[in-house]
Coordinates of C-alpha atoms and ligand atoms in Angstrom, one line a residue:
M731 CA -11.7 -16.0 21.3
S732 CA -9.1 -13.2 21.2
T733 CA -7.5 -12.2 18.0
L734 CA -4.2 -10.4 17.5
L735 CA -3.4 -8.6 14.3
H736 CA 0.4 -8.7 13.8
I737 CA 1.9 -6.4 11.1
D738 CA 5.5 -6.0 10.1
A739 CA 6.6 -3.2 7.8
S740 CA 10.4 -3.6 7.7
P741 CA 11.8 -4.5 4.3
R742 CA 14.6 -6.4 6.2
A743 CA 14.4 -10.0 7.4
E744 CA 16.7 -11.4 10.1
R745 CA 18.4 -8.1 10.6
S746 CA 15.2 -6.3 11.3
V747 CA 14.8 -5.1 14.9
S748 CA 11.1 -4.3 14.6
R749 CA 10.5 -7.9 13.3
Q750 CA 12.3 -9.4 16.3
L751 CA 10.3 -7.3 18.7
T752 CA 6.9 -7.9 17.1
H753 CA 7.8 -11.6 17.1
D754 CA 8.5 -11.4 20.8
F755 CA 5.2 -9.7 21.3
A756 CA 3.3 -12.3 19.3
S757 CA 5.0 -15.2 21.1
A758 CA 4.2 -13.8 24.6
W759 CA 0.7 -12.9 23.6
K760 CA 0.1 -16.5 22.3
Q761 CA 1.4 -17.9 25.5
A762 CA -1.1 -15.7 27.4
H763 CA -3.9 -16.6 25.0
P764 CA -3.4 -20.2 24.0
D765 CA -6.7 -20.3 22.2
G766 CA -6.1 -16.9 20.6
R767 CA -5.8 -16.5 16.8
I768 CA -3.1 -14.4 15.2
I769 CA -3.6 -12.8 11.8
Y770 CA -0.3 -11.9 10.2
R771 CA 0.5 -9.4 7.5
D772 CA 4.0 -8.8 6.2
L773 CA 3.8 -5.4 4.5
G774 CA 7.6 -5.2 4.2
H775 CA 7.8 -8.2 2.0
N776 CA 4.3 -8.3 0.5
P777 CA 3.2 -4.7 0.1
V778 CA -0.4 -3.9 -0.6
S779 CA -1.2 -1.8 -3.7
F780 CA -1.5 1.9 -3.7
V781 CA -4.9 3.5 -4.0
N782 CA -5.7 4.7 -7.5
E783 CA -8.5 6.6 -9.2
T784 CA -10.8 3.6 -9.5
W785 CA -10.3 2.8 -5.8
I786 CA -11.2 6.4 -4.9
A787 CA -14.4 6.3 -7.1
A788 CA -15.3 3.0 -5.5
A789 CA -14.7 4.2 -1.9
F790 CA -17.2 7.0 -2.5
T791 CA -19.9 4.8 -4.2
P792 CA -22.6 3.3 -2.1
A793 CA -22.0 -0.5 -1.7
D794 CA -25.2 -1.4 -3.5
A795 CA -24.3 0.7 -6.5
L796 CA -20.8 -0.8 -7.1
S797 CA -20.0 -2.1 -10.6
P798 CA -17.9 -5.3 -10.7
E799 CA -14.9 -3.2 -11.6
L800 CA -15.4 -0.9 -8.6
R801 CA -16.1 -3.8 -6.3
A802 CA -12.8 -5.4 -7.4
A803 CA -10.9 -2.2 -6.7
L804 CA -11.9 -2.4 -3.0
A805 CA -11.2 -6.1 -2.5
I806 CA -7.9 -5.7 -0.7
S807 CA -9.2 -2.8 1.3
N808 CA -12.2 -4.8 2.4
Q809 CA -10.0 -7.7 3.5
L810 CA -7.6 -5.5 5.4
I811 CA -10.5 -3.7 7.2
A812 CA -12.1 -7.0 8.0
E813 CA -8.8 -8.0 9.7
L814 CA -8.8 -4.7 11.8
E815 CA -12.5 -5.4 12.7
T816 CA -11.9 -9.0 13.7
A817 CA -8.9 -8.4 15.9
S818 CA -9.1 -6.7 19.2
E819 CA -5.4 -6.3 19.7
Y820 CA -2.9 -5.0 17.2
V821 CA 0.9 -5.1 17.2
F822 CA 2.6 -3.1 14.5
G823 CA 6.4 -3.1 13.8
V824 CA 7.2 0.1 12.1
P825 CA 10.8 1.3 11.3
M826 CA 11.4 5.0 10.8
H827 CA 12.2 5.7 7.1
N828 CA 13.1 9.3 6.3
F829 CA 11.6 10.7 9.5
S830 CA 8.3 9.0 8.8
V831 CA 6.9 5.5 8.2
P832 CA 8.0 3.1 5.3
A833 CA 5.9 3.6 2.1
T834 CA 4.5 0.1 2.6
F835 CA 2.9 1.1 5.9
K836 CA 1.6 4.3 4.4
A837 CA 0.1 2.3 1.5
Y838 CA -1.6 0.0 4.1
I839 CA -3.1 3.0 6.0
D840 CA -4.4 4.5 2.7
Q841 CA -6.2 1.2 2.1
V842 CA -7.9 1.0 5.5
V843 CA -8.8 4.6 6.2
R844 CA -12.2 4.6 4.4
V845 CA -15.3 6.7 4.8
G846 CA -18.3 4.7 6.1
R847 CA -16.0 1.8 7.0
T848 CA -13.4 3.0 9.5
F849 CA -14.4 6.6 9.9
A850 CA -17.6 8.6 9.5
V851 CA -18.2 12.3 8.8
D852 CA -21.2 14.4 9.4
E853 CA -22.0 18.0 10.4
S854 CA -20.6 17.4 13.8
G855 CA -17.2 16.3 12.3
Y856 CA -15.3 13.1 12.0
K857 CA -15.8 9.9 14.1
G858 CA -13.7 6.8 14.2
L859 CA -15.6 3.6 13.6
L860 CA -13.3 1.0 15.2
H861 CA -14.2 0.5 18.8
G862 CA -12.7 -1.5 21.7
K863 CA -9.3 -2.0 20.0
S864 CA -5.9 -1.5 21.5
A865 CA -2.6 -1.3 19.7
T866 CA 1.1 -1.7 20.5
V867 CA 3.2 0.1 18.0
I868 CA 6.9 -0.8 18.0
T869 CA 9.0 1.8 16.3
C870 CA 12.7 1.5 15.4
S871 CA 15.0 4.3 14.3
G872 CA 18.7 4.8 13.8
G873 CA 18.6 8.2 15.6
A874 CA 16.8 9.3 18.8
Y875 CA 13.8 11.5 18.6
R876 CA 12.4 11.7 22.1
N877 CA 10.9 14.9 23.5
G878 CA 13.5 17.5 24.2
S879 CA 16.2 15.9 22.0
P880 CA 17.5 18.0 19.0
L881 CA 15.9 15.6 16.5
A882 CA 12.5 15.6 18.2
P883 CA 11.0 18.0 15.7
Y884 CA 11.9 15.6 12.9
N885 CA 9.7 12.8 14.3
Y886 CA 6.9 12.5 11.8
Q887 CA 6.5 8.8 12.7
E888 CA 5.0 8.5 16.2
P889 CA 2.7 11.6 16.1
W890 CA 1.4 10.6 12.7
I891 CA 0.7 7.0 13.7
R892 CA -1.0 8.2 16.8
A893 CA -3.1 10.7 14.8
I894 CA -4.2 8.3 12.1
L895 CA -5.0 5.4 14.5
G896 CA -7.0 7.8 16.6
F897 CA -8.8 9.0 13.5
I898 CA -10.2 5.6 12.9
G899 CA -11.1 5.1 16.5
V900 CA -8.0 3.3 17.9
T901 CA -7.1 5.5 20.8
E902 CA -5.6 3.0 23.2
V903 CA -2.1 2.9 21.8
E904 CA 1.2 2.1 23.5
F905 CA 4.4 2.9 21.8
V906 CA 7.5 0.8 22.4
V907 CA 10.5 2.8 21.1
A908 CA 13.7 1.2 20.0
D909 CA 15.7 4.2 19.0
G910 CA 19.4 5.1 18.6
L911 CA 19.9 1.8 16.7
S912 CA 22.7 3.2 14.5
E913 CA 25.0 2.5 17.5
V914 CA 23.9 -1.1 17.2
E915 CA 24.1 -1.1 13.4
F916 CA 27.7 0.2 13.5
G917 CA 28.8 -2.2 16.2
K918 CA 29.2 0.3 18.9
R919 CA 26.7 -1.4 21.2
D920 CA 25.8 -5.1 21.6
R921 CA 22.4 -5.7 20.0
E922 CA 21.0 -8.1 22.6
Q923 CA 22.3 -6.0 25.5
Y924 CA 20.8 -2.9 24.0
L925 CA 17.5 -4.6 23.3
K926 CA 17.1 -6.3 26.7
P927 CA 15.1 -3.6 28.5
I928 CA 13.1 -3.0 25.3
R929 CA 12.3 -6.7 25.0
E930 CA 11.1 -6.7 28.6
Q931 CA 8.8 -3.8 27.8
V932 CA 7.5 -5.7 24.8
Q933 CA 6.9 -8.7 27.0
R934 CA 5.0 -6.6 29.6
A935 CA 2.9 -5.0 26.8
A936 CA 2.0 -8.4 25.4
L937 CA 1.0 -9.8 28.7
A938 CA -1.2 -6.7 29.4
A939 CA -2.9 -7.0 26.0
Ligands
FMN1590 C1 15.3 3.8 3.7 C2 15.7 4.0 5.1 C3 15.5 5.3 5.7 C4 15.8 5.5 7.0 N1 15.5 6.7 7.6 C5 15.8 6.9 8.9 C6 15.5 8.2 9.5 O1 15.0 9.1 8.8 N2 15.8 8.4 10.7 C7 16.4 7.4 11.5 O2 16.7 7.6 12.7 N3 16.7 6.2 11.0 C8 16.4 5.9 9.7 N4 16.7 4.7 9.1 C9 17.2 3.6 10.0 C10 16.1 2.7 10.5 O3 15.1 3.3 11.1 C11 16.7 1.6 11.4 O4 17.7 0.9 10.8 C12 15.7 0.7 12.0 O5 16.3 -0.3 12.8 C13 14.9 0.0 10.9 O6 14.0 -1.0 11.4 P1 14.2 -2.5 11.2 O7 15.5 -2.9 11.9 O8 13.0 -3.2 11.7 O9 14.4 -2.7 9.7 C14 16.4 4.5 7.8 C15 16.6 3.2 7.2 C16 16.3 3.0 5.9 C17 16.5 1.6 5.3

């Protein structure tokens, strides 16, 4: 049975473009995989906790030496990593916030990037431990940051997401970019008309997943 991990990181609800697009993706994916299972995480409305000193101590303690306190500190991380391991397809809806990702998405990544669980390190270097996964990352931004545009050097969102997913072994990543949304927000462009080709791209990505 195929499993899709669907994550939203927008703090907005109905107004959120990334939520609309990940919802489109999940619906199309479900149609193509009627027996498939979808695991859903709403980071925008139910953020996960930040890592703290106990978490760090626990992450670097061998599993068989964990005290009850250290074990408890890793409970959320273990659950989130299990979701990444169970699913073979991921769809992430990630708005741009201050040229990067929302803090809720960063907190999620801090919980799942864990030595011995999602990456390994030895004398030959770092190795991602998630295998056979593919991700569709739907990014939304008010401005436009594509290569060659004046704002391109400010895009700390897509390159960072690509780097961190690659670090844990997720190298098959397609980005769907809904940018220039401030024109939609300020009513200069019709939202559905603007989104039409992007929704078609999302549909194609979901059917290929
Ligand atoms: C706190 C905050 C910071 C933002 N920072 C940026 C930014 O740095 N660059 C940009 O182009 N848009 C920025 N935006 C606009 C959002 O990326 C845009 O509204 C996008 O549609 C948000 O995704 P959503 O519709 O799924 O919530 C920001 C919005 C918020 C709320």
